[in-house]
Coordinates of C-alpha atoms in Angstrom, one line a residue:
Chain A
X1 CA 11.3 -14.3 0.7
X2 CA 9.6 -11.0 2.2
X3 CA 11.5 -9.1 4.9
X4 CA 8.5 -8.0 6.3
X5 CA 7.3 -11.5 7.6
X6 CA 10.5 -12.5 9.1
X7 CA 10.9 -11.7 12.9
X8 CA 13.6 -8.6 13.7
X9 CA 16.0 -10.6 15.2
X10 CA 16.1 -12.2 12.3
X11 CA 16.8 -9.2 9.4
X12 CA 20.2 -8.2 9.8
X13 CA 21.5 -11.2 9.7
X14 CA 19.7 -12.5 6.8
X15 CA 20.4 -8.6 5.2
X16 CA 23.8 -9.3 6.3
X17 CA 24.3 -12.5 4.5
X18 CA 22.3 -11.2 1.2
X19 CA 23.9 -7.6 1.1
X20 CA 27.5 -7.7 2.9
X21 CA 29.1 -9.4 0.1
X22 CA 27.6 -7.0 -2.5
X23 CA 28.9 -4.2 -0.3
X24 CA 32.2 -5.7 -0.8
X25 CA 32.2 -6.5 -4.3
X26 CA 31.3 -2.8 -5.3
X27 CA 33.7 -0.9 -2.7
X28 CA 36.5 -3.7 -3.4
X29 CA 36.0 -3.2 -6.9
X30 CA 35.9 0.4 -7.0
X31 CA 39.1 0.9 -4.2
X32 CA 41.1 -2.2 -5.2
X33 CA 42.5 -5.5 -3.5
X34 CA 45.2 -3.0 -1.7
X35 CA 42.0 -1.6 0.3
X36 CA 40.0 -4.7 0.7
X37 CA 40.2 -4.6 4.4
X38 CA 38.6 -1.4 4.0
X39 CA 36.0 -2.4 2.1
X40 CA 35.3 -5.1 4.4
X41 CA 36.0 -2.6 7.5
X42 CA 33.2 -0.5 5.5
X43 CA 30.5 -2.8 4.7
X44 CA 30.7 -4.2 8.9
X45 CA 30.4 -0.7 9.7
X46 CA 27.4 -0.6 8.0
X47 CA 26.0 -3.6 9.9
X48 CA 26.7 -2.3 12.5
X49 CA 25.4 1.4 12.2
X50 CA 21.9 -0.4 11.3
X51 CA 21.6 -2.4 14.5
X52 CA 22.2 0.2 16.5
X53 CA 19.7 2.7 14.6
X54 CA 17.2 0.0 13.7
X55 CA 16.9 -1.0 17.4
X56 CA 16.1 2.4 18.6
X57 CA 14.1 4.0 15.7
X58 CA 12.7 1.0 14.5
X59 CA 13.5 -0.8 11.0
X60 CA 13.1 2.0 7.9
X61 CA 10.2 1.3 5.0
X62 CA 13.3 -0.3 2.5
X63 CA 16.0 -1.2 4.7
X64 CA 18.2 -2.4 2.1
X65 CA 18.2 0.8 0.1
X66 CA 19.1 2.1 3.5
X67 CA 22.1 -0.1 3.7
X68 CA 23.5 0.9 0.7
X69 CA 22.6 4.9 1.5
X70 CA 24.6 4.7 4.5
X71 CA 27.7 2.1 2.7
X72 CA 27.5 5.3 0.3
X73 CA 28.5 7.8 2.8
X74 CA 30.6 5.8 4.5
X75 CA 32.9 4.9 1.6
X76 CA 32.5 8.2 0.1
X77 CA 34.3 10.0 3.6
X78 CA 36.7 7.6 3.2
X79 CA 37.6 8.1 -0.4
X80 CA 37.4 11.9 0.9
X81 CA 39.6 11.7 3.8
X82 CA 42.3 9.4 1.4
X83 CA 42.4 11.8 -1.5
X84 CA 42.6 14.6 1.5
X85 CA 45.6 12.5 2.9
X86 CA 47.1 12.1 -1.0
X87 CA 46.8 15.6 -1.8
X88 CA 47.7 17.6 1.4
X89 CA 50.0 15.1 3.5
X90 CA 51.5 12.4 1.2
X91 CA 52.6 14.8 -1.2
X92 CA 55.1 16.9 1.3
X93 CA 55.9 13.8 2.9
X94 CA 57.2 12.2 -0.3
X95 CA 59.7 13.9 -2.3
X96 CA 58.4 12.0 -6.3
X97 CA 55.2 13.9 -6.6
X98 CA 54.3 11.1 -9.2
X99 CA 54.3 8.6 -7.4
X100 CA 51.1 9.5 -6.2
X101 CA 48.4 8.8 -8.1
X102 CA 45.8 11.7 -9.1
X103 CA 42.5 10.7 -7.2
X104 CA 41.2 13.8 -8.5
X105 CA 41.2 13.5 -12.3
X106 CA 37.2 13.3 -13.0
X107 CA 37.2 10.8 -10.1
X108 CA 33.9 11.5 -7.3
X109 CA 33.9 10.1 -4.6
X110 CA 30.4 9.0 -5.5
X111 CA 29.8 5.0 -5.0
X112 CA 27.8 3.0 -8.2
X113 CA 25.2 0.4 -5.9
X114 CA 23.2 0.0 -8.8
X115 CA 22.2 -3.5 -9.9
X116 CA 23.9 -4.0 -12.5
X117 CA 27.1 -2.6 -10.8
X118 CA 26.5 -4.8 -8.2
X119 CA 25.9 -7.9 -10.6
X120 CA 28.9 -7.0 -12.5
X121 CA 31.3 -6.6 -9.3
X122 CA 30.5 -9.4 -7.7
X123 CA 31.0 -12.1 -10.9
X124 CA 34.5 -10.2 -11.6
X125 CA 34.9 -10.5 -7.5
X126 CA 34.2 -14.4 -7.9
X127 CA 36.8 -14.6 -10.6
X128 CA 39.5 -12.5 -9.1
X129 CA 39.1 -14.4 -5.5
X130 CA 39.7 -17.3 -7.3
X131 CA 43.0 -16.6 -8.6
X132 CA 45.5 -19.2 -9.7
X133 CA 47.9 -17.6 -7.6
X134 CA 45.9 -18.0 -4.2
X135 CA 45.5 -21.4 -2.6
X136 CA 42.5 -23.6 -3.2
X137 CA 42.3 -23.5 0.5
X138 CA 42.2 -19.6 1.1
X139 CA 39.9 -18.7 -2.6
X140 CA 37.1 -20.9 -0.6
X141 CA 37.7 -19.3 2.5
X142 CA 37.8 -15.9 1.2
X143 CA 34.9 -16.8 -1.1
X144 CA 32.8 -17.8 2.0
X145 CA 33.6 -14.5 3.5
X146 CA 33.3 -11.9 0.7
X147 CA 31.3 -13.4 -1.9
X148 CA 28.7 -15.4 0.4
X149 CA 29.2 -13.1 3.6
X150 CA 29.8 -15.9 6.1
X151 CA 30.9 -15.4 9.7
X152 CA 34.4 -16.7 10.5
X153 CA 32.9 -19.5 12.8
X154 CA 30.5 -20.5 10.1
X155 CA 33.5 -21.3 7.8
X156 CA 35.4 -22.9 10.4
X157 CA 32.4 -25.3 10.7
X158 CA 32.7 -25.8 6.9
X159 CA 36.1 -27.1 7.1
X160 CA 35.8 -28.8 10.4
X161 CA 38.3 -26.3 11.6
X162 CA 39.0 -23.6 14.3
X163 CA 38.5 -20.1 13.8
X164 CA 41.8 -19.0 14.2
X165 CA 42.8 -20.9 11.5
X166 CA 40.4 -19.7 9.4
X167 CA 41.3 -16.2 10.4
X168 CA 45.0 -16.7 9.6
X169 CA 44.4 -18.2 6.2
X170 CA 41.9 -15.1 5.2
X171 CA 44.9 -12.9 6.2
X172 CA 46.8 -14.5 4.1
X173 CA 44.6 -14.7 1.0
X174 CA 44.1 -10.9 1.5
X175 CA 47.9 -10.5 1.2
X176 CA 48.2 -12.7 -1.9
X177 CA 45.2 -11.1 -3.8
X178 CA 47.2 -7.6 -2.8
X179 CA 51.1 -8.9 -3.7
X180 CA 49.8 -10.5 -7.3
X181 CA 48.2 -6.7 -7.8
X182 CA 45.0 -9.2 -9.5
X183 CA 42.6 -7.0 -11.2
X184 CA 39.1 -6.9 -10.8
X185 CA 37.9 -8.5 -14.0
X186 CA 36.5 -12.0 -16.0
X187 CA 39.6 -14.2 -17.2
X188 CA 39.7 -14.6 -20.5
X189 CA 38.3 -17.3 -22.6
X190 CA 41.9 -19.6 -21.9
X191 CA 41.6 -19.1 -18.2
X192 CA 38.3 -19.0 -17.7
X193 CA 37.8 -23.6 -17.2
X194 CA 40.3 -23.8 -14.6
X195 CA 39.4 -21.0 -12.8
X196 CA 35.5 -21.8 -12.7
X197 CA 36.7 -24.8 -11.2
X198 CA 36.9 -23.5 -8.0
X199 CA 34.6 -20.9 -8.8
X200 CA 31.9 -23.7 -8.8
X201 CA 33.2 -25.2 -5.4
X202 CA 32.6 -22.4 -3.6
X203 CA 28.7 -21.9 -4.5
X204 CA 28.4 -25.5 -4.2
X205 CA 29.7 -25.7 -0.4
X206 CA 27.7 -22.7 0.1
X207 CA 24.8 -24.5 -1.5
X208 CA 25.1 -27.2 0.9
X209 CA 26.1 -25.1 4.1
X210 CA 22.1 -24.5 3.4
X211 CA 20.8 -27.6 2.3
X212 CA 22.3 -29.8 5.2
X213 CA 23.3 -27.1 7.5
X214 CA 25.9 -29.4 10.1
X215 CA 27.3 -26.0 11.5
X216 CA 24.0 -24.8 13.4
X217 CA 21.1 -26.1 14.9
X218 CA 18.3 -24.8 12.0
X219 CA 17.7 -27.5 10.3
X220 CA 16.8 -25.6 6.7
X221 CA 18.9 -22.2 5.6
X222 CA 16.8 -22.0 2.1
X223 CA 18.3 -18.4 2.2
X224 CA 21.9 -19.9 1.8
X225 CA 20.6 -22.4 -1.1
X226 CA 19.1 -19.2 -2.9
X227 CA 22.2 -17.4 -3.2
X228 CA 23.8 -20.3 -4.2
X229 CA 21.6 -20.7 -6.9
X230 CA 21.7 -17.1 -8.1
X231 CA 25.3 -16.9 -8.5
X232 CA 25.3 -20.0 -10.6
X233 CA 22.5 -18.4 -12.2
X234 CA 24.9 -15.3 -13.0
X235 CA 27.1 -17.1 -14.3
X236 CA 25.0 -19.1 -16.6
X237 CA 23.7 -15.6 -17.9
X238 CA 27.3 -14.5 -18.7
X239 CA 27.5 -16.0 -22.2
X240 CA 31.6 -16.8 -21.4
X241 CA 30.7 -19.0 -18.2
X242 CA 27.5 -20.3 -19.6
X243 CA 29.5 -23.7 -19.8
X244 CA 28.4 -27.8 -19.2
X245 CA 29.5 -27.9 -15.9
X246 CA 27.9 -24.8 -14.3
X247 CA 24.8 -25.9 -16.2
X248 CA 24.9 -29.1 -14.0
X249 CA 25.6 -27.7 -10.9
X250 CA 22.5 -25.3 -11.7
X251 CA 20.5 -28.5 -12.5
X252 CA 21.9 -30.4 -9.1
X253 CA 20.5 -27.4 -7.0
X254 CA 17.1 -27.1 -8.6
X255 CA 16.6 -30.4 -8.1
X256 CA 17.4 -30.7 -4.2
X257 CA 15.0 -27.6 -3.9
X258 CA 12.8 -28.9 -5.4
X259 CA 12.2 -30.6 -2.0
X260 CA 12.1 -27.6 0.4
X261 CA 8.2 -27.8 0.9
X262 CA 8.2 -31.1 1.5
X263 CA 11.3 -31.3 3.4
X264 CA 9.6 -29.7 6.7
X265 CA 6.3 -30.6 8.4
X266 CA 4.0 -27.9 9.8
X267 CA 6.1 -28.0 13.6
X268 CA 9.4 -27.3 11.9
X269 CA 10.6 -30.8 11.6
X270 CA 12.7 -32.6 9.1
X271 CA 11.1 -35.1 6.9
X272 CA 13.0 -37.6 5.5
X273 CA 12.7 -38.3 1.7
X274 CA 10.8 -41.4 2.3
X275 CA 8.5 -40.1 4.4
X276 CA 7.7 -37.0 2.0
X277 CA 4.8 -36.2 -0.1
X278 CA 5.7 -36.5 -3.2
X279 CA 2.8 -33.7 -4.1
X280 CA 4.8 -30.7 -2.2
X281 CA 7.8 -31.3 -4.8
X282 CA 7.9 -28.2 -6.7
X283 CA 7.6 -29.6 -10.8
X284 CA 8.7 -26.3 -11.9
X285 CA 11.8 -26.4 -10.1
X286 CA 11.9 -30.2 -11.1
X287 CA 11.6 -29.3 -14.6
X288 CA 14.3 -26.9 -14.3
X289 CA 16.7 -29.2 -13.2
X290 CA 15.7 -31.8 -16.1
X291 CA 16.3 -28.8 -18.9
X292 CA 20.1 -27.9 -17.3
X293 CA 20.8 -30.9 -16.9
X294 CA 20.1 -31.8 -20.6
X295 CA 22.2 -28.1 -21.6
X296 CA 25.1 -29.6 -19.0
X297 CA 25.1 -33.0 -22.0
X298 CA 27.0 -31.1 -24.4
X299 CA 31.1 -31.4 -24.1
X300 CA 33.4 -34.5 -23.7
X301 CA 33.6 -33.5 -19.8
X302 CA 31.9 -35.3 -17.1
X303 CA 32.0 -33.9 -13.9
X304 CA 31.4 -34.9 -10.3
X305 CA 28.4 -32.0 -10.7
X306 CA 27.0 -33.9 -13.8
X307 CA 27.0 -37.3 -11.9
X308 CA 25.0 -35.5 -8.5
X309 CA 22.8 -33.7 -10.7
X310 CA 21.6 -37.4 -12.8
X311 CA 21.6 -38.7 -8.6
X312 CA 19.6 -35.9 -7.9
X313 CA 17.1 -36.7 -10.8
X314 CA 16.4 -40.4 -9.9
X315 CA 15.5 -39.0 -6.7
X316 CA 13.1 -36.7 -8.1
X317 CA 11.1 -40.1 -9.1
X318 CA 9.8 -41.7 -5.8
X319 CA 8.5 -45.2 -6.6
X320 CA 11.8 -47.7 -5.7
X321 CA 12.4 -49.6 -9.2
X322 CA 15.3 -51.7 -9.8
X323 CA 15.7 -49.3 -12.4
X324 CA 16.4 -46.5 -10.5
X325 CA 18.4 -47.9 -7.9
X326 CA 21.1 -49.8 -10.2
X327 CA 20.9 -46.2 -11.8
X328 CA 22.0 -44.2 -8.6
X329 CA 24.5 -47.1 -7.2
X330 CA 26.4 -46.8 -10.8
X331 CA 26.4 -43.4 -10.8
X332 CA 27.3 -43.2 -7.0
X333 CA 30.5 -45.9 -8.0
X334 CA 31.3 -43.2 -10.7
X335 CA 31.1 -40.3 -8.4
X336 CA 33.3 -41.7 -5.8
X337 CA 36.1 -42.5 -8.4
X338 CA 36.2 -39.2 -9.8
X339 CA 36.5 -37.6 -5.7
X340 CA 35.5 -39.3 -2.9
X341 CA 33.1 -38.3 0.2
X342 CA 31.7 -40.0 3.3
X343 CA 28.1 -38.7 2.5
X344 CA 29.2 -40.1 -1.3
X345 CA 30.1 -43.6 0.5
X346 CA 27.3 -43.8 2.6
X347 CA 24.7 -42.9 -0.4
X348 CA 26.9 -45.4 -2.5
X349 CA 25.7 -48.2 0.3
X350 CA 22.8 -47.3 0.8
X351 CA 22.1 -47.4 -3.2
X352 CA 23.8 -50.7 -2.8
X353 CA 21.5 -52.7 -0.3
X354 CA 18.8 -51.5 -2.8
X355 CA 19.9 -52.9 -6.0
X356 CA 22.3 -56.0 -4.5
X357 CA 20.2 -56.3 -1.2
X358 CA 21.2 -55.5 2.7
X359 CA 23.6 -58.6 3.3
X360 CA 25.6 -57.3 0.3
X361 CA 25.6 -53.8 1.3
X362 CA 26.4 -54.9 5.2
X363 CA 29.3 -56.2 4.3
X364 CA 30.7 -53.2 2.6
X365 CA 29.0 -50.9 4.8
X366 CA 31.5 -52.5 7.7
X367 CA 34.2 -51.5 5.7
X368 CA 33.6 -48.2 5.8
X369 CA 34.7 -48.0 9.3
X370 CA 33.6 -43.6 9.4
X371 CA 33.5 -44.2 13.1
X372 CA 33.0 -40.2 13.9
X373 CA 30.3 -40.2 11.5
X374 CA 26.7 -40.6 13.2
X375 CA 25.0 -40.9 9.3
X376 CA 27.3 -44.2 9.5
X377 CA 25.4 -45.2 12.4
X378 CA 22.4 -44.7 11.0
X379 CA 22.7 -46.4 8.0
X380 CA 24.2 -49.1 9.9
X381 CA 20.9 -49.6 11.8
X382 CA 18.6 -49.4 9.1
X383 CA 21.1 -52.1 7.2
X384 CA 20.6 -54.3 10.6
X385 CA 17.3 -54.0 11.1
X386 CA 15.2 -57.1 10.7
X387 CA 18.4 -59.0 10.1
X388 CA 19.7 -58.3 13.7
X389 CA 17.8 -55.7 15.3
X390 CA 19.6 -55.8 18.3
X391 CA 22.9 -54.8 16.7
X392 CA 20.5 -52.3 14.5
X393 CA 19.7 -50.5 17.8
X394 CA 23.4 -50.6 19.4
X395 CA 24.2 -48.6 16.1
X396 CA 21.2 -46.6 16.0
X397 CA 22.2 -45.9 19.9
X398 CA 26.0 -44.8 19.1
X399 CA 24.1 -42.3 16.0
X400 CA 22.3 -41.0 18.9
X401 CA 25.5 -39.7 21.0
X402 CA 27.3 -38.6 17.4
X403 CA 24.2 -37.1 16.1
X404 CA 25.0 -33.0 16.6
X405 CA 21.6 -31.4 16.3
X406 CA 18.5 -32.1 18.2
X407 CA 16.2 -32.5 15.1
X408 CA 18.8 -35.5 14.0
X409 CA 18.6 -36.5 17.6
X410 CA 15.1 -36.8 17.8
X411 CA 14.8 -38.9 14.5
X412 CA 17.4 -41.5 15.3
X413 CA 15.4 -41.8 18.7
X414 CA 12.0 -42.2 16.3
X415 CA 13.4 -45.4 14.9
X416 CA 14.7 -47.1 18.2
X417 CA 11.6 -47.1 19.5
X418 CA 10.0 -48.0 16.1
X419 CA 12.5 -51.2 16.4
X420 CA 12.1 -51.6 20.3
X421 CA 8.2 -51.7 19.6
X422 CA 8.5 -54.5 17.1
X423 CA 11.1 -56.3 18.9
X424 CA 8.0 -57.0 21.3
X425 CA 5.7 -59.7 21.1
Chain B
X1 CA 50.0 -46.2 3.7
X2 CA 50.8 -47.9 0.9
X3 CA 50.0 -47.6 -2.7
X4 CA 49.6 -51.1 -4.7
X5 CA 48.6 -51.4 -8.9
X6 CA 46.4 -54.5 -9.5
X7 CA 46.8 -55.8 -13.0
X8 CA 44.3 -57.5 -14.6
X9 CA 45.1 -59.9 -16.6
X10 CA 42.2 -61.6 -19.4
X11 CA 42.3 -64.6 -21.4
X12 CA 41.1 -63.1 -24.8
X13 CA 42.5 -66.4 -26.9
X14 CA 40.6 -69.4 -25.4
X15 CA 37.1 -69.0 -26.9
X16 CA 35.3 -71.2 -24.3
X17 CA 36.4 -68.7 -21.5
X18 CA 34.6 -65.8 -23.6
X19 CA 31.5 -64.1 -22.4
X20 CA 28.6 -63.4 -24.0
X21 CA 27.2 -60.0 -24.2
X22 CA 24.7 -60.3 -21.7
X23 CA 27.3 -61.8 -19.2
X24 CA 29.6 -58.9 -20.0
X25 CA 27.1 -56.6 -19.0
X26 CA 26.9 -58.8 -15.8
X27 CA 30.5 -58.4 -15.4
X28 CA 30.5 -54.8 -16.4
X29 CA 28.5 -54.0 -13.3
X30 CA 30.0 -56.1 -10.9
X31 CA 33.2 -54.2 -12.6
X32 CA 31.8 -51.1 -11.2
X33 CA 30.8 -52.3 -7.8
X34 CA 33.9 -53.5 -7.0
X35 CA 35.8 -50.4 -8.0
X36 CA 33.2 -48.8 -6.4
X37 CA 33.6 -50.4 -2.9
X38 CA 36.9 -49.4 -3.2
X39 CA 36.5 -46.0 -3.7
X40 CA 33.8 -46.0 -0.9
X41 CA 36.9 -47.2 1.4
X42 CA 38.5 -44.0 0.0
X43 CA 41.5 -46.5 -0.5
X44 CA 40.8 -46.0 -4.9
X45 CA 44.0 -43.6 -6.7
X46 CA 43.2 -44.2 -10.3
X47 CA 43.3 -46.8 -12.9
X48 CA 40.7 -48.0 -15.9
X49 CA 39.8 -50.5 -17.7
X50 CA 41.2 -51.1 -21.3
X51 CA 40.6 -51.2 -24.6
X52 CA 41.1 -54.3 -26.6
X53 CA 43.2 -52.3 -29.0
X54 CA 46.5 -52.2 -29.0
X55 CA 50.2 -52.1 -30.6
X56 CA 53.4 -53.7 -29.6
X57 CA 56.6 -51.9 -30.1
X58 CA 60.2 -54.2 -30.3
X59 CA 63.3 -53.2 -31.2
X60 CA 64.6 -52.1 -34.5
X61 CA 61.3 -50.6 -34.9
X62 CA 59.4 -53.8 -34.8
X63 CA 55.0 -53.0 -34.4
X64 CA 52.9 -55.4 -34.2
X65 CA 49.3 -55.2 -33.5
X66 CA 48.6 -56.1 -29.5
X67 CA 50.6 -58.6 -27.7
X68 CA 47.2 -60.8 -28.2
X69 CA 48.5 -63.8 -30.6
X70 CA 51.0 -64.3 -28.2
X71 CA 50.2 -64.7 -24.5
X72 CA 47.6 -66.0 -23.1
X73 CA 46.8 -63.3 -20.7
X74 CA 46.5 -60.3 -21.9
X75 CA 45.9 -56.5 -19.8
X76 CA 42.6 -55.7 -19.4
X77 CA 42.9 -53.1 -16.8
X78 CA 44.5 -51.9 -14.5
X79 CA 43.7 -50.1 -10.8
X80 CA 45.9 -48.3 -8.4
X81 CA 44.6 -48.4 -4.8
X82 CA 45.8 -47.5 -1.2
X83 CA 46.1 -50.5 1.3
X84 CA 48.4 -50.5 4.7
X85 CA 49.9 -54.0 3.3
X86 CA 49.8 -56.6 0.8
X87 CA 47.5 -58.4 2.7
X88 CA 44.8 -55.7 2.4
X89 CA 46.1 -55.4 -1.4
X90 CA 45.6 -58.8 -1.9
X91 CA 41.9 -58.7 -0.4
X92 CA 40.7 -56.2 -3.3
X93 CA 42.1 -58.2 -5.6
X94 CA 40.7 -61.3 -4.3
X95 CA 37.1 -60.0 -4.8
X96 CA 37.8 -58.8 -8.4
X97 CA 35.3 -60.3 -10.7
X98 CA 37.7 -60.8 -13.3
X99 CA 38.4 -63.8 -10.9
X100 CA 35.1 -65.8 -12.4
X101 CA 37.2 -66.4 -15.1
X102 CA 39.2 -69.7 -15.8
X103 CA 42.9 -68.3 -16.5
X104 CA 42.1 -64.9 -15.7
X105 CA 44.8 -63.3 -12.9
X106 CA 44.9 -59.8 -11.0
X107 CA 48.7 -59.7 -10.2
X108 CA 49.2 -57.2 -7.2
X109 CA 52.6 -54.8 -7.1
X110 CA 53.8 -52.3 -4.7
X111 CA 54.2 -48.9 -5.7
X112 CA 57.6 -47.6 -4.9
X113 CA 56.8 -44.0 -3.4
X114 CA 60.0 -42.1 -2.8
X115 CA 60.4 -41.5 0.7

């Protein structure tokens, strides 16, 4: 994506988002977990330093180079003022001189942003955040927020929490990763499944913070997908993590964006997969997918990413065959066994009333009972409709008032009029 | 919320009760769909279906192969699901398709969770 078509409201945060977290990784990396508030504290400063500059000097010819010029200078006063603070103050103040560790011993204060610094912080960052010692909970969290470069509301959204919540639990997942003193650094080859695990989690939520995007209005945040997709992609070019269930995560993303063209018209607007042309899929992308996905078939293990990825796939053929369909519901019945989801349950019904037919679906679709959820709604109207269109549009009515963004808003209200219309003589 | 084990129980002896292998794959998917609709409830813990092998263990070392010669109803699988009573319990088991089947059983048991 070029920076130099995209509006100037719109750079820092989409810098932000791309470069914060490689900010981190470096300075964290090169300072340590017991300075990672200063890392953070740095790479904000940062931010901050270029809106202000940028908005009265305009934006410089390569503003990311820029970013990391000024991250440079401000992590390298900082290392200056602590090895001042070691060498001149700490040392009267305590009496075991060695204690104190010698900051000057062929250490500069100079800071590596070089791409393959960068690459190789950030996949040892991954690891480290995901810690066996830190709670599922708080390596997302903290993932979100260092790796990704989230804002605290936007992982609040994630978890359908409240910020101070989220704030509390990245306080406390900065104190773990600084009591268990973890290192910077790839597990080794006996760690390394069950810590990809949640590794894998993490890129996939961000993944799909862009690829549904609940927590703001904007309907498509390819951006978000991207990164996703490169740091699985890092990971699947590290010859340790190069493993069957990464590969089918990688294969699961490539074949969702393989959609992105056709996913919005020319105003903006969602299209719906069956009102897409088929022609803006991207076969390269498609293709992709089809070859990871065949890499991620080696191994005994079948993971929940294996069984979206296949989904994914079927999807990727548009004619409805009976094929197909008995295809997805199976692997949708699999899917939910192994973890289950209300998007999984809804997708598993949906499957349903195309390989069993809508009476059989409507019946398990009214068990479901996801009463908050407004894609329940939906599917319960388009389940109703030409069996009892009147209930169809009393659901399709209550997905109106659920529905939280206008786009989903305005396509619930597409199809009550579509059924009011044929409800007339 | 409770947490119940259905156990179902085949008739592998009688030979007119046996499928063929084009109603097993029948059964198979209807298998799936009804664990399936289960897990969509988000109401599915665990549980499998079994393999036809099997061994017996008695006292004073005593192994025979599978308790198959023996009873008529043997385990084919088994699920563990959430419900609020038996009631609900019951209702999963009453739409298991292992029900199409003369002498066939899904016996339903609470879990005891310690409180």
């Amino acid at each position: 994506m070029s920076i130099l078509f995209m509006a100037n409201g719109e750079l820092i945060p989409h810098l932000f988002r791309t470069e914060y977290r490689k900010i981190v990784s470096v300075l964290c990396k090169r300072f340590g977990f017991d300075q990672i508030e200063t890392a953070e504290d740095i790479a904000s400063d940062t931010f901050l330093t270029a809106t202000q500059t940028w908005g009265l000097k305009g934006v410089p010819q390569n503003p990311t180079a820029w970013l990391y010029n000024v991250a440079r200078n401000k992590a390298a006063s900082h290392l200056r003022r602590d090895y001042l603070f070691e060498k001149k103050i700490a040392r009267e103040l305590k009496s075991n001189a060695d204690e104190i560790k010698d900051v000057s011993s062929g250490d500069t204060h100079e800071i590596d942003l070089s791409p393959q610094n960068i690459n190789d912080s950030q996949l040892q960052m991954m690891f480290a955040i995901c810690h066996p010692s830190i709670p599922a909970e708080a390596q997302i969290g903290l993932s979100l927020r260092i790796l990704c470069g989230f804002g605290i509301e936007e992982i609040a959204n994630a978890f359908l929490t409240n910020k101070e919540r989220i704030n509390k639990r990245l306080f406390r997942a900065r104190g773990k990763l600084r009591e268990g003193k973890i290192s910077i650094e790839l597990p080794g080859p006996a760690d390394i499944d069950q810590r990809l695990g949640t590794v894998l989690r993490t890129i996939y939520l961000l993944f799909n913070e862009g690829y549904y995007s609940i927590s703001q209005d904007k309907t498509m945040r390819k951006d978000l997908c991207l990164e996703a997709m490169r740091l699985t992609y890092q990971l699947i070019q590290h010859e340790s993590t190069n493993l069957p269930t990464v590969n089918a995560l990688f294969s699961l993303m490539c074949f969702h964006a393989s959609r992105f063209p056709a996913r919005k018209n020319d105003t903006g607007e969602i299209v719906l997969y069956q009102q897409q042309d088929e022609a803006l899929w991207d076969q390269t992308l498609i293709a992709k997918g089809a070859w990871h996905l065949h890499l991620a078939s080696h191994g005994p293990h079948l993971s929940k990413y294996h069984l979206e990825a296949s989904i994914a796939y079927w999807h990727t053929i548009k004619a409805d065959t009976e094929e197909k369909w008995e295809n997805i519901l199976q692997l949708h019945n699999k899917l939910l066994q192994i973890e289950y989801s209300p998007i999984a349950a809804l997708n598993r019904t949906f499957a349903l009333s195309k390989a069993n037919g809508k009476a059989a679906a409507l019946a398990e679709a009214e068990k479901l009972q996801l009463t908050d959820n407004h894609y329940y709604y939906t599917l319960l109207g388009e389940l109703y409709s030409d069996i009892d269109n009147g209930k169809a549009i009393a659901s399709l009515q209550t997905a109106y008032t659920l529905a939280k963004t206008q786009t989903d808003k305005h396509t619930i209200q597409k199809k009550i009029d579509m059924l009011r219309l044929s409800e007339c003589p | 919320m409770d947490e119940f084990l259905l156990l179902m129980r085949l008739d592998i002896i009688t030979k007119e009760a046996q499928p063929s292998p084009e109603q097993m794959q029948v059964y198979m998917k209807m298998y799936q769909d009804w664990v399936g609709g289960i897990a969509a409830q988000n109401k599915f813990i665990g549980g499998t279906g079994l393999s036809m092998e099997g061994k017996v263990v008695k006292p004073n070392n005593v192994i025979t192969d599978g308790p198959f010669a023996e009873i008529k109803e043997s385990i084919a699988g088994f699920i563990m699901v959430k419900a609020k009573d038996f009631e609900e319990a019951t209702g999963f088991a009453k739409d298991c398709p292992i029900l199409q089947g003369e002498g066939n059983s899904v016996e339903v048991r609470k879990i005891n969770v310690k409180s």
